[in-house]
Short mmCIF file of C-alpha atoms in Angstrom, two decimals:
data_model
loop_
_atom_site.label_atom_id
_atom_site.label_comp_id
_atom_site.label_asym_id
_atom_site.label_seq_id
_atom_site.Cartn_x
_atom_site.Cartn_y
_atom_site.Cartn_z
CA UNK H 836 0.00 0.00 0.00
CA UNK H 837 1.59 3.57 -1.09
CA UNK H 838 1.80 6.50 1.41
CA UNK H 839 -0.92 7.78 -0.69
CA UNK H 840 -3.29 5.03 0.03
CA UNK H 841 -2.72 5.04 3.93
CA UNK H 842 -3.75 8.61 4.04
CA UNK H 843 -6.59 7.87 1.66
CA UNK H 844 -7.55 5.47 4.08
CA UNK H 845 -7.11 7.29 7.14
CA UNK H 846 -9.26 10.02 5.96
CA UNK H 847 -11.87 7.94 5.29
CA UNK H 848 -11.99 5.88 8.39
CA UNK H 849 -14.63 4.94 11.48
CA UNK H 850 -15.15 4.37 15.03
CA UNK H 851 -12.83 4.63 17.82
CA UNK H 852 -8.79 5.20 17.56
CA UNK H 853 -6.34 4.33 19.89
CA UNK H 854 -7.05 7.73 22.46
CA UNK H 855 -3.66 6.68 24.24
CA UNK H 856 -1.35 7.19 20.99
CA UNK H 857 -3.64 10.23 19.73
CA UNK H 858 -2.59 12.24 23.41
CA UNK H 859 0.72 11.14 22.89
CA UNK H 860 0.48 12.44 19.27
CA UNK H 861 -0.90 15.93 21.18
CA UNK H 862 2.02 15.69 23.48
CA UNK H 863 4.56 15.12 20.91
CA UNK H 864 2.81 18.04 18.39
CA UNK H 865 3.25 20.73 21.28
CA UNK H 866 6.84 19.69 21.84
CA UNK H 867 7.99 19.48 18.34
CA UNK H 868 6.26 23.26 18.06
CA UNK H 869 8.78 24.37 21.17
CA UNK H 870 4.88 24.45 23.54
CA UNK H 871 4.70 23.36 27.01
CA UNK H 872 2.31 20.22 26.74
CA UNK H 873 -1.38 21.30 27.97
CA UNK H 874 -2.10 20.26 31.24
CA UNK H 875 -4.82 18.53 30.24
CA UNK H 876 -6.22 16.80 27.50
CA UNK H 877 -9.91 16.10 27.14
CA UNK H 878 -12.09 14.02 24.70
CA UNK H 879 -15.65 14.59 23.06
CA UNK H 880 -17.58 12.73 21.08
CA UNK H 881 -17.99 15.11 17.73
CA UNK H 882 -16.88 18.76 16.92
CA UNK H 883 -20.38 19.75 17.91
CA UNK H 884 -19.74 18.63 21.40
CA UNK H 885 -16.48 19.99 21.32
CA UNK H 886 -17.59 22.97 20.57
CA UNK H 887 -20.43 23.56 22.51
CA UNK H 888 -17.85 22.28 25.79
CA UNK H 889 -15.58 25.24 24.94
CA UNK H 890 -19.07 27.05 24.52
CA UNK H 891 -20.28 26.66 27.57
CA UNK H 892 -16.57 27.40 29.74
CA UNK H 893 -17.40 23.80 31.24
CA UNK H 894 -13.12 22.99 30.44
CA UNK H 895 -11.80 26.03 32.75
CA UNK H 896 -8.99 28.60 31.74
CA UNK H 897 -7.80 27.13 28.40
CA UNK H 898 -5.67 29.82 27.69
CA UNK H 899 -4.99 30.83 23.97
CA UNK H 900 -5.24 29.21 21.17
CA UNK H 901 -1.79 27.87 19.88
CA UNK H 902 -2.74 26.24 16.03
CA UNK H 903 -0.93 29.08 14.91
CA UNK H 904 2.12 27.82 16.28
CA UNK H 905 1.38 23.97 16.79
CA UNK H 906 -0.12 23.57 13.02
CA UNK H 907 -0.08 26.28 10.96
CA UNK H 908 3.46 27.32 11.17
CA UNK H 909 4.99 23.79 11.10
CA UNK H 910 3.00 22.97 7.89
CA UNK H 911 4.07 26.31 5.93
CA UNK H 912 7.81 26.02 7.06
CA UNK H 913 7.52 22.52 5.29
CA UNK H 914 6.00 23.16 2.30
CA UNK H 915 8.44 26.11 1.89
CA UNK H 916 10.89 24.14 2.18
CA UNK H 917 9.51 20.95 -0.23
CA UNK H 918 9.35 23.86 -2.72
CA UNK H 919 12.25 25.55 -2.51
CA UNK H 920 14.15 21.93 -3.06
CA UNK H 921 11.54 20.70 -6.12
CA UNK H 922 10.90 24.42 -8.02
CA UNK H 923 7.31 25.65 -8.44
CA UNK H 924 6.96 23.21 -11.40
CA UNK H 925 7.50 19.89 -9.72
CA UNK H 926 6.13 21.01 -6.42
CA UNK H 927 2.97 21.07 -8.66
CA UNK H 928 3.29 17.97 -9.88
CA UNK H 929 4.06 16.62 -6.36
CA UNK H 930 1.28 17.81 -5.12
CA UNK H 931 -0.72 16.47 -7.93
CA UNK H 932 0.26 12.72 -7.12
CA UNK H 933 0.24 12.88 -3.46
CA UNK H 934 -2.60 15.39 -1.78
CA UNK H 935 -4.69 17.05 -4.11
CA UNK H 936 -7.31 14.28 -4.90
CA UNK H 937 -7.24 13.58 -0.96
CA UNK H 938 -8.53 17.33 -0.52
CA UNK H 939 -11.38 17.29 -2.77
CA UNK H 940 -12.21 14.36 -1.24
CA UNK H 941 -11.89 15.31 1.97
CA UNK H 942 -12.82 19.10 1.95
CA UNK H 943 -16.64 18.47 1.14
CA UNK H 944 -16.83 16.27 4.42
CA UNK H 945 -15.66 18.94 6.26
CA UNK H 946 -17.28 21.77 4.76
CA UNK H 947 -20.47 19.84 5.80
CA UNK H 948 -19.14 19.43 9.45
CA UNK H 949 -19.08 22.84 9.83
CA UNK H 950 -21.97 23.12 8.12
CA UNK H 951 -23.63 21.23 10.59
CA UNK H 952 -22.14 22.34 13.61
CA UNK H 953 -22.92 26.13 13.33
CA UNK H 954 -26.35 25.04 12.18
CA UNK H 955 -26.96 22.93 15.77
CA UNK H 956 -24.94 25.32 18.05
CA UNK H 957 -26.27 28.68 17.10
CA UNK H 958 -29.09 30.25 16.21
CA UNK H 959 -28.71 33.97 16.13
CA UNK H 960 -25.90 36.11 14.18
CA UNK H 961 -23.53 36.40 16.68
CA UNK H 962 -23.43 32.81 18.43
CA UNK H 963 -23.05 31.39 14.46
CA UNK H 964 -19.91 34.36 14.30
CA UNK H 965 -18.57 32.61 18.06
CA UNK H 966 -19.17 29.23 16.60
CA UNK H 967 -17.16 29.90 13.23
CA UNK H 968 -14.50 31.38 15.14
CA UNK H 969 -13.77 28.04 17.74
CA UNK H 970 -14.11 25.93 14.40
CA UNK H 971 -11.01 28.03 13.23
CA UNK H 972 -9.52 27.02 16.06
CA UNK H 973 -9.57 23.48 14.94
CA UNK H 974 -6.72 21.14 14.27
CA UNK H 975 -8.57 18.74 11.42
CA UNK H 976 -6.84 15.38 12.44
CA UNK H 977 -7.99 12.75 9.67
CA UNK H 978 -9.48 15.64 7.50
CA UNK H 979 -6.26 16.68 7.02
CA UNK H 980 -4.68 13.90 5.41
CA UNK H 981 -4.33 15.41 2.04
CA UNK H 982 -1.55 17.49 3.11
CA UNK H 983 -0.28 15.32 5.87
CA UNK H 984 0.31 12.59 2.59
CA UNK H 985 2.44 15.37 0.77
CA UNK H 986 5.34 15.87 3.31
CA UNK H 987 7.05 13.93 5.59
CA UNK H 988 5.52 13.11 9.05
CA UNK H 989 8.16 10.46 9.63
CA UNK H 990 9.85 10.56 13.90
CA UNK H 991 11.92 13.97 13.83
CA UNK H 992 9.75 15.54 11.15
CA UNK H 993 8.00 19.00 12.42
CA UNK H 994 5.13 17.15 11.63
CA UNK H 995 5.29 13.90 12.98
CA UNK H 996 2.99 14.55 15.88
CA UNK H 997 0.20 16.13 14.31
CA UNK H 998 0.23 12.94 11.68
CA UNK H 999 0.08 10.70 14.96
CA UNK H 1000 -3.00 12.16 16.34
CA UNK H 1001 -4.35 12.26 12.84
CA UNK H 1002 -4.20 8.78 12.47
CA UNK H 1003 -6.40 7.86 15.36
CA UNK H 1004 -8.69 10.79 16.21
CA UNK H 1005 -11.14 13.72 14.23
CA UNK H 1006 -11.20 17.02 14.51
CA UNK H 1007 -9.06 18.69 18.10
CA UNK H 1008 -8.51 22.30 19.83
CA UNK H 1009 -5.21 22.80 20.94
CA UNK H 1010 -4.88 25.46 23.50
CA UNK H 1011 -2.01 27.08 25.92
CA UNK H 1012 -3.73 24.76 28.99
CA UNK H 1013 -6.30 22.15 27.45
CA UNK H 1014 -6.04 20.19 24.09
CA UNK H 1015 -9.98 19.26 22.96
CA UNK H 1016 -9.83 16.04 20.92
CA UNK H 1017 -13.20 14.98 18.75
CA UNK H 1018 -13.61 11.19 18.19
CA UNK H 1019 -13.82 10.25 14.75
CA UNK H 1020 -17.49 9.40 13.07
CA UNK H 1021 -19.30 5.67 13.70
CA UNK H 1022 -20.73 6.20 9.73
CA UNK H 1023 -19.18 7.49 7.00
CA UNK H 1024 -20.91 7.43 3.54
CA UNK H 1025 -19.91 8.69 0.18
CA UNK H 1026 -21.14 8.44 -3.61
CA UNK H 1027 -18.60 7.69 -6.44
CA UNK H 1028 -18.23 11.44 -6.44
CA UNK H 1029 -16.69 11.37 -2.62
CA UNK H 1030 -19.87 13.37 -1.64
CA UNK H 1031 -21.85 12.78 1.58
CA UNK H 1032 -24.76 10.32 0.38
CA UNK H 1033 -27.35 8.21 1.66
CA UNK H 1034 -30.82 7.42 1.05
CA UNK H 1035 -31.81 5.45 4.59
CA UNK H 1036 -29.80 6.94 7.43
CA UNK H 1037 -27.10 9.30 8.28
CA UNK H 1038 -24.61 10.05 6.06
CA UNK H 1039 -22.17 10.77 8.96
CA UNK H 1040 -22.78 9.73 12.49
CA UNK H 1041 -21.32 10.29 15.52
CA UNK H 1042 -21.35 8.37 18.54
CA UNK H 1043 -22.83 11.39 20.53
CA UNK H 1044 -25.82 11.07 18.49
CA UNK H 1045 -24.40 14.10 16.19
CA UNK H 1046 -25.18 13.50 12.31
CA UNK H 1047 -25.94 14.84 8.90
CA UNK H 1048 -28.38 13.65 6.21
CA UNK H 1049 -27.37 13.97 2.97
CA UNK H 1050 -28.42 12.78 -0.92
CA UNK H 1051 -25.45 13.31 -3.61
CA UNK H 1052 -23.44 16.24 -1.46
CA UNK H 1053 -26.73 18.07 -0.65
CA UNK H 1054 -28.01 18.68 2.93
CA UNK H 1055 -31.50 16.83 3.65
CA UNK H 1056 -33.68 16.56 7.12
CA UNK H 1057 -34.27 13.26 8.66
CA UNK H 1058 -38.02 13.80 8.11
CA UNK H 1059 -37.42 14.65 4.29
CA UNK H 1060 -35.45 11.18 4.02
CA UNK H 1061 -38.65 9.34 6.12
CA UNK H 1062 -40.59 10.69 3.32
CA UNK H 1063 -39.49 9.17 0.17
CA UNK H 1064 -40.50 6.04 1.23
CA UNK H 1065 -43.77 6.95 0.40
CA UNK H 1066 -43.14 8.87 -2.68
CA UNK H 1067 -46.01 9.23 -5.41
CA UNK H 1068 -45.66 11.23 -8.89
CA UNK H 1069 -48.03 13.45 -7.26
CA UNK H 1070 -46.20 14.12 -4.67
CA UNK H 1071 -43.03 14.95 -6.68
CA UNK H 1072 -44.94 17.58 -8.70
CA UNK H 1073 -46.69 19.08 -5.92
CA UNK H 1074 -43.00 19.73 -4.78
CA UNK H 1075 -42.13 23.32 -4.84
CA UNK H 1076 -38.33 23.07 -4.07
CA UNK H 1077 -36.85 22.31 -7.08
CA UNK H 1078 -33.71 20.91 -5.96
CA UNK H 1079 -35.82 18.54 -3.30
CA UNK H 1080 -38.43 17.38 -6.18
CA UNK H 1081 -34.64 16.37 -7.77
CA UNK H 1082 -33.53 14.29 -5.28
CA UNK H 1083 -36.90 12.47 -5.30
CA UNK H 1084 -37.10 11.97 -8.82
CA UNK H 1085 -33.70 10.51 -8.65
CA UNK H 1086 -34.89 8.06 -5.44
CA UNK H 1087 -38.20 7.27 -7.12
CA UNK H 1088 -36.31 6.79 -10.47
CA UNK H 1089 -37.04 8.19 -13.90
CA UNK H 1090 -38.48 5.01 -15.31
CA UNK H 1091 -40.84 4.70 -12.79
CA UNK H 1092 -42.04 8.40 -12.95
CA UNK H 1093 -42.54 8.19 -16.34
CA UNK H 1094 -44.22 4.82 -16.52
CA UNK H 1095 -46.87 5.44 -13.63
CA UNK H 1096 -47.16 9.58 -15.01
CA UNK H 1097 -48.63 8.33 -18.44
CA UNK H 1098 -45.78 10.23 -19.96
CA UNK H 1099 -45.57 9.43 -24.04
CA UNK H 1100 -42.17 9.44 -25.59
CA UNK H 1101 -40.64 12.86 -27.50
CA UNK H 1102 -38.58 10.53 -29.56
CA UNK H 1103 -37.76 7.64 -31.58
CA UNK H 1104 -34.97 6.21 -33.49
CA UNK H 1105 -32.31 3.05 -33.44
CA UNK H 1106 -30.50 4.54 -30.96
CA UNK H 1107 -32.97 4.76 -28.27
CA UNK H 1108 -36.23 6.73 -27.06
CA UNK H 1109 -36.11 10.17 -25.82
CA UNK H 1110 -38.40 10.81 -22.91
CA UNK H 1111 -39.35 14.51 -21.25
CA UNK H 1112 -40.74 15.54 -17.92
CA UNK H 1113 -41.94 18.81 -17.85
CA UNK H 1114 -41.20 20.67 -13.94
CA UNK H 1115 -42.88 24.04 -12.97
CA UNK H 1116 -40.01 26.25 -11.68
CA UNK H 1117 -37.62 24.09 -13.14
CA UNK H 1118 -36.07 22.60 -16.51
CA UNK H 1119 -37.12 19.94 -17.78
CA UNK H 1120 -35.53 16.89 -17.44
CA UNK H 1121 -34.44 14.91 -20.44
CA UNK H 1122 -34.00 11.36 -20.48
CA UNK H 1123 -33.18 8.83 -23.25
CA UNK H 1124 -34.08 5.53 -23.01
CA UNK H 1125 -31.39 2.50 -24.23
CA UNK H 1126 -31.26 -0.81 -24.37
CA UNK H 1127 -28.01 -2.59 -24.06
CA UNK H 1128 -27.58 -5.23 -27.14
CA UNK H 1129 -25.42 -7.22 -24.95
CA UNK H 1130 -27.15 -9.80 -23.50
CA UNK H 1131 -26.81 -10.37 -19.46
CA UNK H 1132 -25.80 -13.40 -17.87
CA UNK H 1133 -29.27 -14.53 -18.01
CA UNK H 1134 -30.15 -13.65 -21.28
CA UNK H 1135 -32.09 -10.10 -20.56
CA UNK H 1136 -30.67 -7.30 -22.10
CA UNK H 1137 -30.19 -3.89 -20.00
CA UNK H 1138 -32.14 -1.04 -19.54
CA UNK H 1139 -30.35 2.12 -19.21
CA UNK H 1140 -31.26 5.76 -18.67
CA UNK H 1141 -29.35 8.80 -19.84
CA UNK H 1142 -29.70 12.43 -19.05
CA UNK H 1143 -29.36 14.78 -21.74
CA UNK H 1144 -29.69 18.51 -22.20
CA UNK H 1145 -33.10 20.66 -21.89
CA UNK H 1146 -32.74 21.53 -25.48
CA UNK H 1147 -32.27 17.95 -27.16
CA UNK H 1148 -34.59 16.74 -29.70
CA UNK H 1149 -33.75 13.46 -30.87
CA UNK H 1150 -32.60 10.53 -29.18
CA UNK H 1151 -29.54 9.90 -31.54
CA UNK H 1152 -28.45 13.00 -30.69
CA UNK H 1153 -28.89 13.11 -26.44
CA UNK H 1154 -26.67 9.17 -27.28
CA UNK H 1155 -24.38 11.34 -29.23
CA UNK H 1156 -24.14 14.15 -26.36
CA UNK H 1157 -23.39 11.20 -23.52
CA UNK H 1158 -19.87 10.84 -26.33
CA UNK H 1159 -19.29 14.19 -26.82
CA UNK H 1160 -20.30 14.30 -30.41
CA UNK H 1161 -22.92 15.83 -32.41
CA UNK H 1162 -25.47 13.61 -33.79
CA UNK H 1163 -24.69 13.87 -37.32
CA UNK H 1164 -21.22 12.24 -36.56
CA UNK H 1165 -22.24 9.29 -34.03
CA UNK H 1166 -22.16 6.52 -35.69
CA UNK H 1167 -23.02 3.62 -32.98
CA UNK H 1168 -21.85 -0.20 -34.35
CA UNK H 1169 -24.41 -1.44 -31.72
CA UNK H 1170 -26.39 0.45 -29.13
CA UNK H 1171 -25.00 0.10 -25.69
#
């Protein structure tokens, strides 16, 4: 497994670490930054407890913050350093192999964490402006893997304690007298695209009972997930949020909408059948219908549905779109 890999991992993973080499990871961190070690370090259950502890003054004098100095600094004196010995060029490239697909992976996850927290701790202007302020406080453990895989956290490095903790714990505070460590998440689920996604639960759970709901990336209730288990095509049009009556179109599924709507097909060639479902306050949405020539294992062939444009007319030419070609040039041997 490549360095890469482990990180990959490590960003990605669930349930309880090993607390005892995550505080000596703290320890080590405030050392290696030339810090006294706090006097105390302290565990929550998810950065909305965490937060709402250094909230409510429930840890004591904490003193200052010191990320600044513990993370901040270490991490640009590093990457100063990785690019003064590569040269802009191949500190690009380096950063291309090793920590820039880890960040788009990652950064959506914790957009939505903080997303989520300010959302649950605060409700007026000024607690949300507290609440974004102690999340800048934050030391992002496994969410910070992307840049923790492109520089070295081996024993000795500047960085070598901040890549310990972020191998077993979430999100943590470090300050002058306390360090604040967040366990990571029980649930952790993601779509091809690495966005939060789930259709029947959480998409990210915490043991404290903290957790998001989410379908493709976007930020759904509880209730609104409860619902589409009773989905009807009359219920998706009477839908005014067009970006909700999406997401149930997409759990219902297209076929199904248009087979139980009495919807009559736009289109029809050798290439497939174009289908259109007209939403008020929204464009339409375009589908083509295909049929795989292939035969399955068990002798059925395929059905498969595409989304095209708004504007398309013809079903040859939403096939041709899903190719990147205009329709007078696709020129299919089979239809697949």
């Amino acid at each position: 497994m490549t360095e890469h890999d482990v990180w990959r991992s490590i960003s990605a993973q669930t349930g309880a670490g090993d607390r005892a080499a995550a505080e000596a990871g703290v320890r080590a961190a405030y050392r290696l930054a030339g810090l006294r070690e706090p006097a105390r370090i302290v565990w929550a259950g998810s950065p909305l407890t965490a937060v709402r502890m250094l909230s409510d003054g429930e840890l004591g004098e904490r003193g200052a913050s010191v990320r600044e100095a513990l993370r901040s600094g270490p991490w640009a004196a590093e990457r100063a350093r990785v690019h003064a010995e590569l040269g802009t060029k191949a500190f690009n490239d380096h950063w291309q192999t090793t920590g820039a697909d880890l960040w788009e992976l990652t950064r959506t996850v914790v957009d939505r964490i903080r997303a989520g927290v300010i959302e649950a701790a605060a409700s007026k202007p000024k607690e949300r402006t507290r609440v974004r302020l102690l999340l800048l406080d934050a030391v992002l453990g496994q969410h910070d893997a992307a840049w923790l895989c492109a520089f070295d956290t081996a024993a000795g490095s500047p960085l070598a304690g901040l890549a310990a903790v972020a191998r077993e714990a979430g999100w943590w505070w470090p300050y002058e007298n306390i360090a604040l460590i967040s366990e990571r998440p029980t649930e952790l689920h993601r779509d091809e695209a690495g966005r939060l996604d789930r259709g029947d639960g959480p998409a990210l759970a915490y043991t404290d009972g903290f957790e998001l709901y989410a379908w493709r990336g976007m930020a759904v209730s509880a209730e609104f997930l409860d619902s589409l288990r009773g989905l009807t095509p009359e219920r998706i049009r009477a839908e005014e949020n067009a970006e909700l009556r999406r997401i149930m179109l997409e759990y219902y599924g297209y076929d199904r909408y248009l087979d139980e709507s009495g919807a009559r097909p736009l289109h029809r060639d050798e290439t497939g059948v174009l289908w259109r479902i007209a939403l008020d306050g929204d464009e339409d949405v375009v589908m083509v219908e295909v049929v795989n020539s292939t035969p399955e294992p068990d002798g059925t062939h395929r059905t498969y549905w595409l989304r095209v444009p708004p504007t398309t007319r013809t079903a040859r030419e939403g096939v041709a779109w899903t190719f990147g070609l205009a329709a007078e040039v696709y020129e299919p041997v089979r239809q697949t």
